[in-house]
Amino acid sequence: MTTRIIGTGSAVPNQIVTNDDLSKIVETSDEWIRTRTGIRERRIASAQSGTTALAIEAARKALENAHVAPEELDIIILGTSSADCCFPSGACEVQGAIGAVNAVAFDLSAACSGFVFALNTVHSFIKAGIYKTGLVIGADTLSKLIDWTDRSTCVLFGDAAGAAVVRAEEQGIIHLEMGADGSRGNVLECGGRTTGNFLTGQKPELGYMSMEGQEVFKFAVKTVPETINRLLEESQTSKDDIKYFILHQANYRICESISKRMKISMDRIPTNLENYGNTSGASIPLLLDEMNRAGMLSRGDKLVMAGFGGGLTWGATLIEW
Ligand code: COA
């Protein structure tokens, strides 16, 4: 028994922010952003809406796509690093909103690897025979954690949610890989939320995201190919048998560099980051949902999904669609 994805859904905010829009608030240009990252525009959540609202919309669409009723769900995991509040978790808010009365629900924090980690975690419960039907969500509104005066980070990210309904079946996840390196966490970090102090009377303040861009770039182009190669080797799968490599959508140049290193043509590495930027935990399920709804996936296709990001964390999953 393994875990099969039987439906997908996604949600993005209505507000489009183009590179030209950003050039009005920081010293940057459409040309710089496009040539360094491939991003043209991103979606930004309104002040009234956040990660939970997007996650709920993506979850509803995934359930509809899978023809699964909320009551059938046994488990909901939301991969996010920008939950609207510390508690209740975003996953519990989704569970309440959709009426998944029989599901346990919790968030998982692995930054941009969040969806892959959440999928692999739900799979472990299914493989162990504990649960049958799950909802895996990746959702982030990093726009709310960005310093909008810092041009080195604010041009990169966007808000979105993506979801997949999974079920215990014979065909589905074939193999998985996950890793973490906490000793290098400082290259991509976001200041603490627990900064209040009883003795000094200090109130909690939200910290902003900071990043050493080139270090993160080097980490991604080295670790992702290594992880995918290990995944393929351990599952005795040839890379030629993989129809698509669905990589975390951080930067077009990262995808290109992985394509060169792995000798995989870019037509097998689909991208949509030009429209959404880096949507963190949402990027892989958002792309997967677009591909699913565009009819690009057929039963039996082998796909690799690979995420990487803050922590540092990385993970990959080989599935049969
Ligand atoms: N617009 C214009 N100039 C900018 C800029 C912006 N938005 N951001 C940085 N610059 C400037 C820098 O200040 C620097 O100027 P200097 O040479 O005068 O010092 C110059 O552009 C080059 O900066 P650098 O950081 O060396 O650029 P880069 O080629 O490494 O590209 C990134 C920067 C962030 C696009 C790239 O490092 C990257 O994509 N890293 C990975 C980031 C990522 O994906 N993070 C999330 C992972 S989950």
Tab-separated table of C-alpha atoms and ligand atoms in Angstrom:
chain	number	residue	atom	x	y	z
A	1	MET	CA	0.000	0.000	0.000
A	2	THR	CA	1.218	3.479	-0.806
A	3	THR	CA	-0.132	7.037	-1.143
A	4	ARG	CA	-1.668	8.373	-4.320
A	5	ILE	CA	-2.512	11.985	-5.132
A	6	ILE	CA	-6.164	11.883	-6.265
A	7	GLY	CA	-6.948	15.593	-6.520
A	8	THR	CA	-5.292	18.990	-6.466
A	9	GLY	CA	-6.309	22.603	-5.868
A	10	SER	CA	-4.691	25.993	-5.499
A	11	ALA	CA	-5.437	29.612	-4.656
A	12	VAL	CA	-3.691	32.938	-5.244
A	13	PRO	CA	-4.641	36.458	-4.140
A	14	ASN	CA	-6.211	38.761	-6.760
A	15	GLN	CA	-3.682	41.551	-6.381
A	16	ILE	CA	-0.931	41.404	-9.021
A	17	VAL	CA	2.313	43.262	-8.275
A	18	THR	CA	4.605	43.636	-11.288
A	19	ASN	CA	8.339	44.265	-11.326
A	20	ASP	CA	7.601	47.812	-12.471
A	21	ASP	CA	5.364	48.293	-9.426
A	22	LEU	CA	8.286	47.239	-7.192
A	23	SER	CA	10.669	49.613	-8.942
A	24	LYS	CA	8.506	52.419	-7.530
A	25	ILE	CA	9.202	51.391	-3.920
A	26	VAL	CA	12.831	50.129	-4.028
A	27	GLU	CA	15.781	50.791	-6.343
A	28	THR	CA	15.325	47.947	-8.812
A	29	SER	CA	14.123	47.344	-12.360
A	30	ASP	CA	12.060	44.883	-14.347
A	31	GLU	CA	15.227	44.052	-16.306
A	32	TRP	CA	17.277	43.216	-13.152
A	33	ILE	CA	14.548	41.056	-11.624
A	34	ARG	CA	13.764	39.221	-14.866
A	35	THR	CA	17.366	38.457	-15.803
A	36	ARG	CA	18.439	37.387	-12.281
A	37	THR	CA	15.319	35.427	-11.360
A	38	GLY	CA	12.866	34.970	-14.260
A	39	ILE	CA	10.091	36.566	-12.184
A	40	ARG	CA	7.752	39.061	-13.911
A	41	GLU	CA	5.001	39.459	-11.334
A	42	ARG	CA	3.701	38.018	-8.071
A	43	ARG	CA	0.401	37.928	-6.142
A	44	ILE	CA	0.184	39.685	-2.794
A	45	ALA	CA	-2.473	38.980	-0.155
A	46	SER	CA	-4.566	41.871	1.160
A	47	ALA	CA	-4.195	43.081	4.743
A	48	GLN	CA	-7.450	41.278	5.644
A	49	SER	CA	-6.482	37.925	4.110
A	50	GLY	CA	-3.641	35.579	4.936
A	51	THR	CA	-2.245	32.067	4.737
A	52	THR	CA	-5.343	30.432	6.240
A	53	ALA	CA	-7.792	31.956	3.746
A	54	LEU	CA	-5.673	30.818	0.796
A	55	ALA	CA	-5.188	27.363	2.332
A	56	ILE	CA	-8.965	26.951	2.800
A	57	GLU	CA	-9.666	27.897	-0.822
A	58	ALA	CA	-6.987	25.531	-2.150
A	59	ALA	CA	-8.262	22.732	0.140
A	60	ARG	CA	-11.878	23.101	-1.070
A	61	LYS	CA	-10.770	22.980	-4.707
A	62	ALA	CA	-8.594	19.902	-4.100
A	63	LEU	CA	-11.480	18.060	-2.378
A	64	GLU	CA	-13.779	18.928	-5.284
A	65	ASN	CA	-11.175	17.761	-7.795
A	66	ALA	CA	-10.722	14.481	-5.889
A	67	HIS	CA	-14.482	13.949	-5.341
A	68	VAL	CA	-13.772	13.459	-1.655
A	69	ALA	CA	-16.047	14.752	1.122
A	70	PRO	CA	-14.369	16.613	4.027
A	71	GLU	CA	-15.693	14.011	6.498
A	72	GLU	CA	-13.615	11.348	4.724
A	73	LEU	CA	-10.341	13.039	5.688
A	74	ASP	CA	-8.311	11.405	8.468
A	75	ILE	CA	-5.427	13.876	8.533
A	76	ILE	CA	-4.622	17.423	7.391
A	77	ILE	CA	-1.062	18.749	7.389
A	78	LEU	CA	-0.338	22.319	6.360
A	79	GLY	CA	3.268	23.053	5.426
A	80	THR	CA	3.759	26.735	6.197
A	81	SER	CA	6.247	29.114	7.747
A	82	SER	CA	3.866	32.072	7.738
A	83	ALA	CA	0.843	30.872	9.689
A	84	ASP	CA	-1.500	33.765	10.498
A	85	CYS	CA	-1.042	33.165	14.214
A	86	CYS	CA	0.921	30.893	16.578
A	87	PHE	CA	-2.217	28.979	17.505
A	88	PRO	CA	-4.654	27.681	16.533
A	89	SER	CA	-2.594	26.210	13.730
A	90	GLY	CA	-3.536	27.024	10.149
A	91	ALA	CA	-4.351	23.354	9.628
A	92	CYS	CA	-6.885	23.421	12.483
A	93	GLU	CA	-8.477	26.536	10.980
A	94	VAL	CA	-8.756	24.737	7.627
A	95	GLN	CA	-10.206	21.675	9.352
A	96	GLY	CA	-12.865	23.803	11.047
A	97	ALA	CA	-13.710	25.795	7.922
A	98	ILE	CA	-14.152	22.825	5.609
A	99	GLY	CA	-15.860	20.619	8.201
A	100	ALA	CA	-13.298	17.815	8.226
A	101	VAL	CA	-14.708	16.636	11.542
A	102	ASN	CA	-12.866	13.310	11.541
A	103	ALA	CA	-9.394	14.647	10.743
A	104	VAL	CA	-6.456	15.407	12.991
A	105	ALA	CA	-4.815	18.625	11.829
A	106	PHE	CA	-1.481	20.312	12.427
A	107	ASP	CA	1.086	22.596	10.779
A	108	LEU	CA	4.568	21.584	9.743
A	109	SER	CA	7.385	24.110	9.512
A	110	ALA	CA	9.990	23.457	6.830
A	111	ALA	CA	9.911	26.736	4.854
A	112	CYS	CA	9.967	26.117	1.104
A	113	SER	CA	10.264	22.339	1.628
A	114	GLY	CA	6.966	22.428	3.552
A	115	PHE	CA	4.732	20.732	0.993
A	116	VAL	CA	7.163	17.893	0.234
A	117	PHE	CA	7.772	17.315	3.962
A	118	ALA	CA	4.002	17.369	4.647
A	119	LEU	CA	3.300	14.948	1.804
A	120	ASN	CA	6.010	12.583	2.979
A	121	THR	CA	4.704	12.770	6.556
A	122	VAL	CA	1.117	11.960	5.555
A	123	HIS	CA	2.513	9.121	3.432
A	124	SER	CA	4.243	7.669	6.500
A	125	PHE	CA	0.913	7.508	8.361
A	126	ILE	CA	-0.792	5.923	5.348
A	127	LYS	CA	2.002	3.407	4.773
A	128	ALA	CA	1.853	2.452	8.450
A	129	GLY	CA	-1.861	1.735	8.037
A	130	ILE	CA	-2.878	4.417	10.544
A	131	TYR	CA	-4.801	6.682	8.138
A	132	LYS	CA	-6.398	6.231	4.699
A	133	THR	CA	-7.239	9.668	3.359
A	134	GLY	CA	-5.299	12.890	3.823
A	135	LEU	CA	-5.137	16.518	2.795
A	136	VAL	CA	-1.680	17.978	2.235
A	137	ILE	CA	-1.406	21.758	1.891
A	138	GLY	CA	1.485	24.102	1.209
A	139	ALA	CA	0.568	27.736	1.850
A	140	ASP	CA	2.523	30.888	2.600
A	141	THR	CA	2.080	34.639	2.658
A	142	LEU	CA	5.718	35.629	2.998
A	143	SER	CA	4.731	39.136	1.839
A	144	LYS	CA	3.745	39.670	5.468
A	145	LEU	CA	7.259	38.808	6.709
A	146	ILE	CA	9.203	40.779	4.123
A	147	ASP	CA	11.015	44.043	4.726
A	148	TRP	CA	9.580	46.026	1.808
A	149	THR	CA	12.605	48.348	1.866
A	150	ASP	CA	15.055	45.446	1.282
A	151	ARG	CA	15.395	45.005	-2.477
A	152	SER	CA	17.497	41.855	-2.110
A	153	THR	CA	14.507	39.884	-0.764
A	154	CYS	CA	11.290	41.767	-1.527
A	155	VAL	CA	11.444	41.166	-5.290
A	156	LEU	CA	11.611	37.378	-4.915
A	157	PHE	CA	8.506	36.257	-3.070
A	158	GLY	CA	4.749	35.996	-3.593
A	159	ASP	CA	1.711	34.578	-1.779
A	160	ALA	CA	-0.225	31.401	-2.666
A	161	ALA	CA	-1.568	28.053	-1.503
A	162	GLY	CA	-1.653	24.617	-3.128
A	163	ALA	CA	-3.246	21.407	-1.891
A	164	ALA	CA	-3.428	17.716	-2.710
A	165	VAL	CA	-5.880	15.081	-1.517
A	166	VAL	CA	-4.173	11.731	-1.048
A	167	ARG	CA	-5.467	8.233	-0.413
A	168	ALA	CA	-4.101	4.773	0.361
A	169	GLU	CA	-3.804	2.965	-2.982
A	170	GLU	CA	-1.544	0.453	-4.713
A	171	GLN	CA	0.074	3.036	-6.988
A	172	GLY	CA	1.498	6.414	-5.956
A	173	ILE	CA	4.531	7.426	-3.908
A	174	ILE	CA	7.476	5.214	-4.818
A	175	HIS	CA	10.267	6.711	-2.764
A	176	LEU	CA	11.216	9.771	-0.748
A	177	GLU	CA	14.262	11.650	0.508
A	178	MET	CA	14.465	14.398	3.141
A	179	GLY	CA	17.271	16.248	4.832
A	180	ALA	CA	18.128	19.206	7.046
A	181	ASP	CA	21.206	21.197	8.048
A	182	GLY	CA	20.450	23.416	11.013
A	183	SER	CA	24.076	24.544	11.248
A	184	ARG	CA	23.538	26.666	8.106
A	185	GLY	CA	20.118	28.024	9.059
A	186	ASN	CA	21.427	31.592	9.216
A	187	VAL	CA	21.708	31.935	5.400
A	188	LEU	CA	17.919	32.161	5.100
A	189	GLU	CA	16.081	33.207	8.211
A	190	CYS	CA	13.166	35.154	9.560
A	191	GLY	CA	13.360	36.856	12.958
A	192	GLY	CA	11.537	35.417	15.936
A	193	ARG	CA	7.966	35.956	17.012
A	194	THR	CA	8.715	35.126	20.657
A	195	THR	CA	10.570	38.321	21.467
A	196	GLY	CA	8.328	39.588	24.280
A	197	ASN	CA	9.825	39.618	27.776
A	198	PHE	CA	8.176	39.690	31.204
A	199	LEU	CA	11.112	41.304	32.998
A	200	THR	CA	11.803	44.127	30.543
A	201	GLY	CA	8.150	44.601	29.559
A	202	GLN	CA	9.168	44.278	25.905
A	203	LYS	CA	6.231	43.468	23.606
A	204	PRO	CA	6.700	40.799	20.910
A	205	GLU	CA	7.852	42.221	17.600
A	206	LEU	CA	7.735	40.504	14.255
A	207	GLY	CA	11.146	39.933	12.677
A	208	TYR	CA	11.805	40.240	8.961
A	209	MET	CA	13.229	37.793	6.496
A	210	SER	CA	16.924	38.006	5.663
A	211	MET	CA	18.956	35.999	3.188
A	212	GLU	CA	22.465	35.461	1.849
A	213	GLY	CA	21.308	35.073	-1.749
A	214	GLN	CA	24.432	33.542	-3.254
A	215	GLU	CA	24.854	31.015	-0.431
A	216	VAL	CA	21.239	29.903	-0.884
A	217	PHE	CA	21.762	29.679	-4.643
A	218	LYS	CA	24.860	27.458	-4.219
A	219	PHE	CA	23.076	25.284	-1.655
A	220	ALA	CA	20.113	24.750	-4.002
A	221	VAL	CA	22.046	23.863	-7.152
A	222	LYS	CA	24.247	21.391	-5.259
A	223	THR	CA	21.736	19.781	-2.902
A	224	VAL	CA	18.757	19.341	-5.238
A	225	PRO	CA	20.613	17.279	-7.893
A	226	GLU	CA	22.306	15.201	-5.148
A	227	THR	CA	18.931	14.518	-3.512
A	228	ILE	CA	17.189	13.625	-6.772
A	229	ASN	CA	20.074	11.363	-7.836
A	230	ARG	CA	19.911	9.531	-4.495
A	231	LEU	CA	16.120	9.222	-4.804
A	232	LEU	CA	16.446	7.700	-8.275
A	233	GLU	CA	19.342	5.446	-7.331
A	234	GLU	CA	17.640	4.036	-4.229
A	235	SER	CA	14.410	3.390	-6.119
A	236	GLN	CA	16.327	1.987	-9.105
A	237	THR	CA	14.632	4.418	-11.430
A	238	SER	CA	16.308	5.911	-14.480
A	239	LYS	CA	16.012	9.677	-14.852
A	240	ASP	CA	14.838	9.020	-18.428
A	241	ASP	CA	11.695	7.409	-16.958
A	242	ILE	CA	10.692	10.651	-15.243
A	243	LYS	CA	8.219	12.730	-17.239
A	244	TYR	CA	8.532	15.923	-15.194
A	245	PHE	CA	10.798	17.235	-12.445
A	246	ILE	CA	8.573	19.608	-10.470
A	247	LEU	CA	11.085	21.761	-8.606
A	248	HIS	CA	10.472	24.417	-5.986
A	249	GLN	CA	9.936	27.650	-7.923
A	250	ALA	CA	12.562	29.923	-6.389
A	251	ASN	CA	14.475	31.229	-9.376
A	252	TYR	CA	14.577	30.325	-13.074
A	253	ARG	CA	18.397	30.323	-12.971
A	254	ILE	CA	18.348	27.717	-10.189
A	255	CYS	CA	16.087	25.501	-12.351
A	256	GLU	CA	18.387	26.031	-15.365
A	257	SER	CA	21.481	25.221	-13.379
A	258	ILE	CA	19.880	22.007	-12.041
A	259	SER	CA	18.850	21.168	-15.612
A	260	LYS	CA	22.472	21.516	-16.799
A	261	ARG	CA	23.998	19.650	-13.867
A	262	MET	CA	21.552	16.753	-14.234
A	263	LYS	CA	21.498	16.822	-18.039
A	264	ILE	CA	17.716	17.107	-18.114
A	265	SER	CA	16.191	19.398	-20.727
A	266	MET	CA	14.169	22.364	-19.476
A	267	ASP	CA	11.012	21.052	-21.179
A	268	ARG	CA	10.936	18.393	-18.429
A	269	ILE	CA	11.345	21.048	-15.710
A	270	PRO	CA	8.115	23.062	-15.898
A	271	THR	CA	8.050	26.539	-14.329
A	272	ASN	CA	5.403	29.098	-13.433
A	273	LEU	CA	7.524	31.344	-11.225
A	274	GLU	CA	7.397	34.160	-13.758
A	275	ASN	CA	3.743	34.696	-12.750
A	276	TYR	CA	3.971	34.088	-9.001
A	277	GLY	CA	7.562	34.519	-7.767
A	278	ASN	CA	8.732	32.219	-4.984
A	279	THR	CA	5.584	31.201	-3.099
A	280	SER	CA	7.550	29.099	-0.584
A	281	GLY	CA	5.588	26.057	0.633
A	282	ALA	CA	2.908	26.673	-2.004
A	283	SER	CA	5.123	26.621	-5.072
A	284	ILE	CA	5.188	22.880	-5.811
A	285	PRO	CA	1.456	22.157	-5.262
A	286	LEU	CA	0.525	25.348	-7.152
A	287	LEU	CA	2.514	24.169	-10.171
A	288	LEU	CA	1.255	20.598	-9.777
A	289	ASP	CA	-2.343	21.839	-9.756
A	290	GLU	CA	-1.792	23.960	-12.877
A	291	MET	CA	-0.278	20.966	-14.664
A	292	ASN	CA	-3.079	18.670	-13.501
A	293	ARG	CA	-5.807	21.049	-14.657
A	294	ALA	CA	-4.002	21.668	-17.967
A	295	GLY	CA	-4.176	17.904	-18.650
A	296	MET	CA	-0.384	17.493	-18.635
A	297	LEU	CA	-0.446	14.457	-16.321
A	298	SER	CA	-1.570	10.944	-17.263
A	299	ARG	CA	-2.099	7.917	-15.078
A	300	GLY	CA	1.226	6.095	-14.655
A	301	ASP	CA	3.453	9.124	-15.363
A	302	LYS	CA	6.474	9.202	-13.082
A	303	LEU	CA	7.114	12.588	-11.471
A	304	VAL	CA	9.756	13.894	-9.104
A	305	MET	CA	8.847	16.777	-6.787
A	306	ALA	CA	11.788	18.479	-5.081
A	307	GLY	CA	11.765	21.271	-2.526
A	308	PHE	CA	14.516	23.191	-0.722
A	309	GLY	CA	14.659	26.176	1.560
A	310	GLY	CA	15.047	27.642	5.023
A	311	GLY	CA	16.256	25.441	7.832
A	312	LEU	CA	18.144	24.556	5.741
A	313	THR	CA	15.819	21.836	4.523
A	314	TRP	CA	15.420	19.786	1.368
A	315	GLY	CA	13.297	16.898	0.222
A	316	ALA	CA	12.134	15.016	-2.840
A	317	THR	CA	9.359	12.559	-3.635
A	318	LEU	CA	9.105	10.168	-6.568
A	319	ILE	CA	5.511	9.387	-7.487
A	320	GLU	CA	3.546	7.505	-10.072
A	321	TRP	CA	0.568	9.681	-11.032
B	1	COA	N1	17.498	45.193	-7.924
B	1	COA	C1	18.648	45.728	-8.359
B	1	COA	N2	19.831	45.411	-7.845
B	1	COA	C2	19.859	44.516	-6.839
B	1	COA	C3	18.702	43.912	-6.326
B	1	COA	C4	17.484	44.302	-6.911
B	1	COA	N3	16.297	43.786	-6.503
B	1	COA	N4	19.045	43.072	-5.340
B	1	COA	C5	20.389	43.112	-5.225
B	1	COA	N5	20.879	43.996	-6.144
B	1	COA	C6	22.263	44.364	-6.384
B	1	COA	C7	23.188	44.077	-5.216
B	1	COA	O1	23.135	45.135	-4.302
B	1	COA	C8	24.514	43.953	-5.914
B	1	COA	O2	24.991	45.237	-6.161
B	1	COA	P1	26.569	45.553	-6.037
B	1	COA	O3	27.229	44.682	-7.059
B	1	COA	O4	26.623	47.004	-6.335
B	1	COA	O5	26.925	45.176	-4.643
B	1	COA	C9	24.165	43.333	-7.243
B	1	COA	O6	22.759	43.571	-7.450
B	1	COA	C10	24.450	41.865	-7.329
B	1	COA	O7	23.905	41.265	-6.177
B	1	COA	P2	24.056	39.733	-5.933
B	1	COA	O8	23.440	39.400	-4.619
B	1	COA	O9	25.486	39.342	-6.172
B	1	COA	O10	23.171	39.169	-7.135
B	1	COA	P3	22.983	37.690	-7.595
B	1	COA	O11	23.381	37.553	-8.999
B	1	COA	O12	23.531	36.714	-6.597
B	1	COA	O13	21.403	37.567	-7.557
B	1	COA	C11	19.676	36.649	-6.190
B	1	COA	C12	20.716	37.753	-6.344
B	1	COA	C13	18.988	36.873	-4.841
B	1	COA	C14	18.673	36.777	-7.305
B	1	COA	C15	20.366	35.258	-6.244
B	1	COA	O14	21.482	35.220	-5.386
B	1	COA	C16	19.423	34.165	-5.873
B	1	COA	O15	18.474	33.906	-6.556
B	1	COA	N6	19.687	33.434	-4.765
B	1	COA	C17	18.793	32.415	-4.297
B	1	COA	C18	17.680	33.066	-3.535
B	1	COA	C19	16.534	32.143	-3.293
B	1	COA	O16	16.081	31.466	-4.176
B	1	COA	N7	16.037	32.131	-2.053
B	1	COA	C20	14.936	31.359	-1.648
B	1	COA	C21	15.280	29.916	-1.606
B	1	COA	S1	13.964	28.971	-1.021
